[in-house]
XYZ file of C-alpha atoms in Angstrom:
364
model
C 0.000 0.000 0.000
C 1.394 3.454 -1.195
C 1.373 6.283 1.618
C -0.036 9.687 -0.207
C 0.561 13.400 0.915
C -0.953 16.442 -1.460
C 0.056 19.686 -0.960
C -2.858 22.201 -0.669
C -1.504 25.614 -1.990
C -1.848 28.720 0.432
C -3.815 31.258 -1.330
C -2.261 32.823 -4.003
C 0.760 30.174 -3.814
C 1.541 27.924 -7.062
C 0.398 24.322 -6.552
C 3.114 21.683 -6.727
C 3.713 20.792 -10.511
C 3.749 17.272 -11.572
C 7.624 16.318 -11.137
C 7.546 17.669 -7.848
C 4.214 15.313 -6.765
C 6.585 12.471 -8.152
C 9.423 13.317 -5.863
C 7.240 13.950 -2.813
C 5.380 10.626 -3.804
C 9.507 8.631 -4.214
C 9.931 10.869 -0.577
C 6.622 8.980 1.024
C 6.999 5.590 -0.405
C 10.418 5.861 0.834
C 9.580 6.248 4.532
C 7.022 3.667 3.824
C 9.668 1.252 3.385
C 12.672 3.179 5.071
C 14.346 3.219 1.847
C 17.490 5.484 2.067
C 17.402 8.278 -0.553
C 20.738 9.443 -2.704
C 19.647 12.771 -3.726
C 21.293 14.537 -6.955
C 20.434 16.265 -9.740
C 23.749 15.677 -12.391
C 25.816 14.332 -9.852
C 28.480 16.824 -11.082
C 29.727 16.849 -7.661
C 30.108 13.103 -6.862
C 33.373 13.739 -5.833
C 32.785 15.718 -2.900
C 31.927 13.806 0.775
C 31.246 10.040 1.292
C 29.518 7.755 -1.222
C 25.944 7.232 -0.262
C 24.149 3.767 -0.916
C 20.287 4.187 -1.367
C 17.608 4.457 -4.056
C 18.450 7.254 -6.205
C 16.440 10.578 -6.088
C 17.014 12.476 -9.420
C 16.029 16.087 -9.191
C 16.082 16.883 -12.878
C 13.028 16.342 -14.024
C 11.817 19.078 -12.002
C 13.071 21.775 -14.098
C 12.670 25.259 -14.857
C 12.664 29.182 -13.909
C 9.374 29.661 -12.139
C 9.623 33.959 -11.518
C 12.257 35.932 -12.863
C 11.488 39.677 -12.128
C 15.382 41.799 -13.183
C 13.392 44.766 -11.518
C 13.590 42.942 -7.974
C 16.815 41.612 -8.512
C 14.876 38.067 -7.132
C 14.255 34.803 -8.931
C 12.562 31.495 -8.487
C 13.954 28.302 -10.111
C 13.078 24.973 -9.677
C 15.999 22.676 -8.151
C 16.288 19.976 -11.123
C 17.238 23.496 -13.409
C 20.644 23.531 -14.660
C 22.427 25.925 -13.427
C 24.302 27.171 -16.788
C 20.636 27.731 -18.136
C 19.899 30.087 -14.644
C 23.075 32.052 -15.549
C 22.133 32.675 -19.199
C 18.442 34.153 -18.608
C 20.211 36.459 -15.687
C 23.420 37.526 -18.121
C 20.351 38.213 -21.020
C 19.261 40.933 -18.155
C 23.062 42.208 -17.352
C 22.597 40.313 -14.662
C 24.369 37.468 -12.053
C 24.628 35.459 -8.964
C 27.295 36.971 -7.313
C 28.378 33.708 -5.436
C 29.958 32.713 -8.597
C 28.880 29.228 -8.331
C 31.087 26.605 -10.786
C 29.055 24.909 -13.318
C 31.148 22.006 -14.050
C 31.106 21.411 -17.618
C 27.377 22.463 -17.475
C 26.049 19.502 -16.282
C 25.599 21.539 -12.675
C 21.981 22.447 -11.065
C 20.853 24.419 -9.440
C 19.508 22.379 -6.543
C 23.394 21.115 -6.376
C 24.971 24.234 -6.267
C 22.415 25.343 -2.952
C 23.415 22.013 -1.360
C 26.832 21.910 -2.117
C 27.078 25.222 -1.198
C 30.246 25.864 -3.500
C 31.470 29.590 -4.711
C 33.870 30.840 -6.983
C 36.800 33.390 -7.048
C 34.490 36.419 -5.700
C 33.342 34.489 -2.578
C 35.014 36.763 -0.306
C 33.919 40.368 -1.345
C 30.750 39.071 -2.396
C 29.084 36.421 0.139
C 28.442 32.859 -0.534
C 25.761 30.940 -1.947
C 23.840 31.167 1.515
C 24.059 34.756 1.806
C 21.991 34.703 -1.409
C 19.292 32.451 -0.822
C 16.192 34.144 0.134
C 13.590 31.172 0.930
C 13.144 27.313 -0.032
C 10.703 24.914 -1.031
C 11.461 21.647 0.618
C 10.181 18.316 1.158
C 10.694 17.006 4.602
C 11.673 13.929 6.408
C 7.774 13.789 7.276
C 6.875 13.807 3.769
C 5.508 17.099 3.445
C 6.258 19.795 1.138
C 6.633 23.163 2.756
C 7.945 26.564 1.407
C 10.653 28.827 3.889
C 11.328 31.857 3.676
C 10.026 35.503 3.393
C 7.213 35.725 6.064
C 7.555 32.043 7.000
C 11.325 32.658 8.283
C 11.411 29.088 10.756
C 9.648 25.668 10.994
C 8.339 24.539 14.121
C 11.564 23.467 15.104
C 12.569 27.352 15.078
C 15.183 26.543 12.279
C 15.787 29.059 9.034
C 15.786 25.923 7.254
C 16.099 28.026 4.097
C 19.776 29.150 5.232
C 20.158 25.447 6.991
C 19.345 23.458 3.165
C 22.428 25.522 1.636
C 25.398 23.383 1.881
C 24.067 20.791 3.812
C 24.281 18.055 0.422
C 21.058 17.199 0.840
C 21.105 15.793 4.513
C 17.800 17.948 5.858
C 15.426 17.693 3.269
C 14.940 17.844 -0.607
C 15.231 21.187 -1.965
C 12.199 21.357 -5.161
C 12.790 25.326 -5.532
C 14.801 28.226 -4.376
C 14.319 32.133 -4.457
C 18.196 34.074 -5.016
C 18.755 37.864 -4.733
C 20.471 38.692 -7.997
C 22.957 41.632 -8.845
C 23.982 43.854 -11.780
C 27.042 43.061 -13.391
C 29.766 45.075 -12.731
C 30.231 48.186 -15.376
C 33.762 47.886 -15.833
C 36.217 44.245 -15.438
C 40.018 44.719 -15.983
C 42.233 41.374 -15.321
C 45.958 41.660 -14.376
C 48.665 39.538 -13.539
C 52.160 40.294 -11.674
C 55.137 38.734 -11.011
C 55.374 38.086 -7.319
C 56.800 35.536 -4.629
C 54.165 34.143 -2.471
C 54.897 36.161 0.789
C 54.781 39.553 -0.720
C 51.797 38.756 -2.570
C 50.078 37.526 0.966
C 51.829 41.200 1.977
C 50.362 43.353 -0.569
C 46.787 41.557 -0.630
C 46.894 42.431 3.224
C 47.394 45.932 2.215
C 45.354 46.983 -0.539
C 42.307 44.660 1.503
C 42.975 48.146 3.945
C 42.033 50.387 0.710
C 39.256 50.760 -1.059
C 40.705 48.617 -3.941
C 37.593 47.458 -6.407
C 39.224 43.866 -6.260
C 36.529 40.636 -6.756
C 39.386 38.097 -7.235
C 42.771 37.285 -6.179
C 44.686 34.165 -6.712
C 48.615 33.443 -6.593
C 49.999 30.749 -8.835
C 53.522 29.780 -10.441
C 54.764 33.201 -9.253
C 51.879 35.480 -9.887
C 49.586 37.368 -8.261
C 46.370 37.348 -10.771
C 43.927 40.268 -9.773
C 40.388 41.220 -11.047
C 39.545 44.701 -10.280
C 35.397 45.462 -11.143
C 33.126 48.650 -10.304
C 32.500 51.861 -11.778
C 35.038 53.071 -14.957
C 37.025 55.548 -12.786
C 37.767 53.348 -9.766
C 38.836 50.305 -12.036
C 40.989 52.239 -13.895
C 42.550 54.006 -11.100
C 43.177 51.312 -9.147
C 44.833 49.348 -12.390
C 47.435 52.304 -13.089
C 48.326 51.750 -9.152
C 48.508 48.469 -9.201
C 50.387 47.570 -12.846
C 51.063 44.708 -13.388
C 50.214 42.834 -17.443
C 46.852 42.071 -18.836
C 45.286 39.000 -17.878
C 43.180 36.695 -20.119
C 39.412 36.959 -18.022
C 39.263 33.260 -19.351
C 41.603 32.618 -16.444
C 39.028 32.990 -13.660
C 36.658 30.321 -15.414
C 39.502 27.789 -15.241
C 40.093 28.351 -11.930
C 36.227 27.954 -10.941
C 35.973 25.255 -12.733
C 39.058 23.501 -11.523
C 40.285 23.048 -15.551
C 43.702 24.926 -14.914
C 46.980 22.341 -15.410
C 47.248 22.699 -11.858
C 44.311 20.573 -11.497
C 45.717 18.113 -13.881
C 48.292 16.855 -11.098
C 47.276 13.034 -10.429
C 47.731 13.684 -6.373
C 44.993 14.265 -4.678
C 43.254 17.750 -4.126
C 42.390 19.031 -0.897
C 40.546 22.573 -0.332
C 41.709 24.432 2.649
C 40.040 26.892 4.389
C 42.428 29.127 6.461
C 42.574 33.045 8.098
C 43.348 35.520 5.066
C 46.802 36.293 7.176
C 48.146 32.158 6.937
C 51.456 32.246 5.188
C 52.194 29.841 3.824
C 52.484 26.196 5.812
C 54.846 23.325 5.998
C 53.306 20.713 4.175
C 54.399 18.644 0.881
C 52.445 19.580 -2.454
C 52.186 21.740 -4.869
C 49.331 25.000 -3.703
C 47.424 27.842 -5.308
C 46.196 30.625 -3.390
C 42.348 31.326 -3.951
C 40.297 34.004 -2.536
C 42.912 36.571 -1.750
C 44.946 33.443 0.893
C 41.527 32.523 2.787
C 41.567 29.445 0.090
C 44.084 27.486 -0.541
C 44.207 24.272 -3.163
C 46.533 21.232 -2.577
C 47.887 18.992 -4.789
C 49.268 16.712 -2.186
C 50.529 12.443 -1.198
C 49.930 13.457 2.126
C 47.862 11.238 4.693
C 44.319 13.095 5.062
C 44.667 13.349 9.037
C 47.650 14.954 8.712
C 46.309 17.366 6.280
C 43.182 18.390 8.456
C 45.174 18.712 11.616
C 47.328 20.870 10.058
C 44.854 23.054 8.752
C 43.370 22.967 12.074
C 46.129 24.033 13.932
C 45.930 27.245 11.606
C 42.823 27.829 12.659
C 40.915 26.284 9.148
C 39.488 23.344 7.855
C 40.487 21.039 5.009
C 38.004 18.904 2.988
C 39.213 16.021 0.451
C 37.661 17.155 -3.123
C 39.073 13.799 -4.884
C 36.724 10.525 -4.339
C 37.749 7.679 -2.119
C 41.213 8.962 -1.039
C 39.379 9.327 2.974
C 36.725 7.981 4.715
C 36.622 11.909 6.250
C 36.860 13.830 3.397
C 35.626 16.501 5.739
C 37.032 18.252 8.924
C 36.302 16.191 11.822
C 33.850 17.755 13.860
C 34.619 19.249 17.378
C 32.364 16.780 19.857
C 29.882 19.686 20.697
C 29.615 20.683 16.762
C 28.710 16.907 16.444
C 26.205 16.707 18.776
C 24.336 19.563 16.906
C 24.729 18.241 13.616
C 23.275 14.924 15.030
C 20.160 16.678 16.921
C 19.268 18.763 13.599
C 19.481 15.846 11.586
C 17.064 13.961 14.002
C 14.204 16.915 13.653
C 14.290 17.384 9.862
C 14.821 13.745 8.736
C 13.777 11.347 11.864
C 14.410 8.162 9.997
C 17.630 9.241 8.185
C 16.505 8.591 4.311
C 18.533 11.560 3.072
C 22.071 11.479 1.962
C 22.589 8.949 5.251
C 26.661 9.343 5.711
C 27.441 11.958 2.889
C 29.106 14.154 4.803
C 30.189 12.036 7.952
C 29.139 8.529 8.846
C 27.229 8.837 11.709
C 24.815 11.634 10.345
């Protein structure tokens, strides 16, 4: 016998389309039977966290931009969209999602960039893919199908689940649709590169991050420091003629997102570390590129995973595995009180543990 659940719309409120009944119904008949759920949409980002073993739950067919108003700077897409399809309607309206999510070879969606919560190279003068995310629609662990965000800020269990669902790879709940704040894209872009050692390009980001510098991205690799000043004509230009340097190919910041420069090529595996902007550089074997202005740093490293994370720890960061299999913790271990938490919210939004069970650590 199969459970049922249908979602009455609030006045004025869209009713659920038919892909998204399907995926409630797969949701229901899944608690019915306690069948665990893999979640994904392209799967573009298999290669992040644990492997999960359940029936798979494939977002895609729930596709589409529901509301796109360039006025508002807001719009509503359905999760199973992908996300290279999101980012052409916005650039049509000389618009963007400032996050700078990657798109992976276009196979991305948008569902997996909220729950993978992954930016690109303006992350830190920008905000992240949370900071953009103005409300939700989510099916529950109980099966139902309930929209966050706006008015309806928490559930009962006085979570912003809207804020919660990004980054949590699909662990709370399965995201059907999101609602973004957009921006305009920046009037004027200039891309430069210059010839600098490591420490005094840590030294000089330090400095100009005291100025009102118009920078958006700022990576250091084989010897340079590549910059990408954006803003109004006068400021950009200003700040270039200060700064120097030689023209950049813009192409270079799409290789970086998308992890396609040679450095990626390296047949080690890659760890992403997250350290304090002020981290020179640390003691560990590898080859590493400098993302973010020094707040992200890339490793192309042999080195055993625990010794990787405690290092980054001891630097007051984080490291997570990005290559598949290498770790069974290919992210940080959590500090005993942080576990705890992660445990209890888990427990509220998905009581029997259907979604993503062990993606991210194997208890949760």
């Amino acid at each position: 016998m199969t459970a049922t659940h249908t979602h009455s719309a609030r006045p004025g409120e869209r009713p659920a389309s038919a892909a998204e009944q399907q995926l409630q119904q797969q949701v229901l008949d899944a608690l019915l039977s306690k069948t665990p759920l893999a979640i994904q949409g392209a799967n573009s980002k298999a290669f992040l966290g644990r492997p999960v073993t359940g029936e798979v739950l494939d977002t895609r067919p729930h596709s589409g931009i529901v509301n796109y108003d360039p006025t508002e700077l807001v719009v509503t897409v359905r999760s199973g969209t992908p996300l290279v399809e999101l980012l052409e309607a916005l650039d049509q309206q000389g618009q963007m999602l400032p996050c700078e999510p990657p798109v992976f070879g276009g196979a991305a969606t948008v569902g997996g960039m909220v729950a993978a919560g992954l930016s690109g190279p303006r992350r830190p003068w920008s905000g992240s893919v949370r900071d953009f995310v103005l409300g939700t629609k989510v099916i529950t662990g109980h099966g139902k199908l309930m929209r966050f965000g706006g008015e309806v800020m928490k559930n009962v269990a006085g979570y912003d689940l809207s804020r919660l669902i990004a980054g949590s790879h699909g662990l709370l709940g399965v995201l059907t649709e999101v609602s973004m704040k957009v921006l305009p894209k920046p009037v004027c872009t200039h891309h430069l590169s210059l010839d600098l050692p490591v420490e005094k390009a840590l030294l000089k980001l330090a400095e100009w991050g005291q100025q009102p510098i118009p920078m958006t991205a700022a990576c250091h690799i084989d010897g340079q420091l590549r910059l990408r000043l954006e803003g109004g004509i006068g400021s950009v230009r200003s700040a270039a003629d200060r700064i120097g340097g030689e023209e950049l190919d813009p192409e270079f910041w799409t290789q970086l997102n998308e992890q396609q420069l040679p450095f990626f090529q390296d047949p080690r595996p890659l760890w992403r570390l997250s350290l304090p902007t002020v981290t020179q550089e640390i003691d560990l074997s590898g080859d590493a590129l400098l993302d973010w202005g020094g707040s992200q740093r890339w490793l192309k490293s042999d080195a055993s995973g625990m010794d990787i994370q405690a290092l980054a720890s001891q630097h007051g960061g984080h490291a997570t595995c990005y290559t598949a299999g290498i770790t069974d913790t290919p992210f940080q271990p959590l500090a005993p009180l942080l576990e705890h938490y992660h445990r209890r919210l888990k427990a509220q939004l998905d009581p029997q543990g259907i979604f993503n069970p062990g993606r991210t650590y194997a208890a949760i």
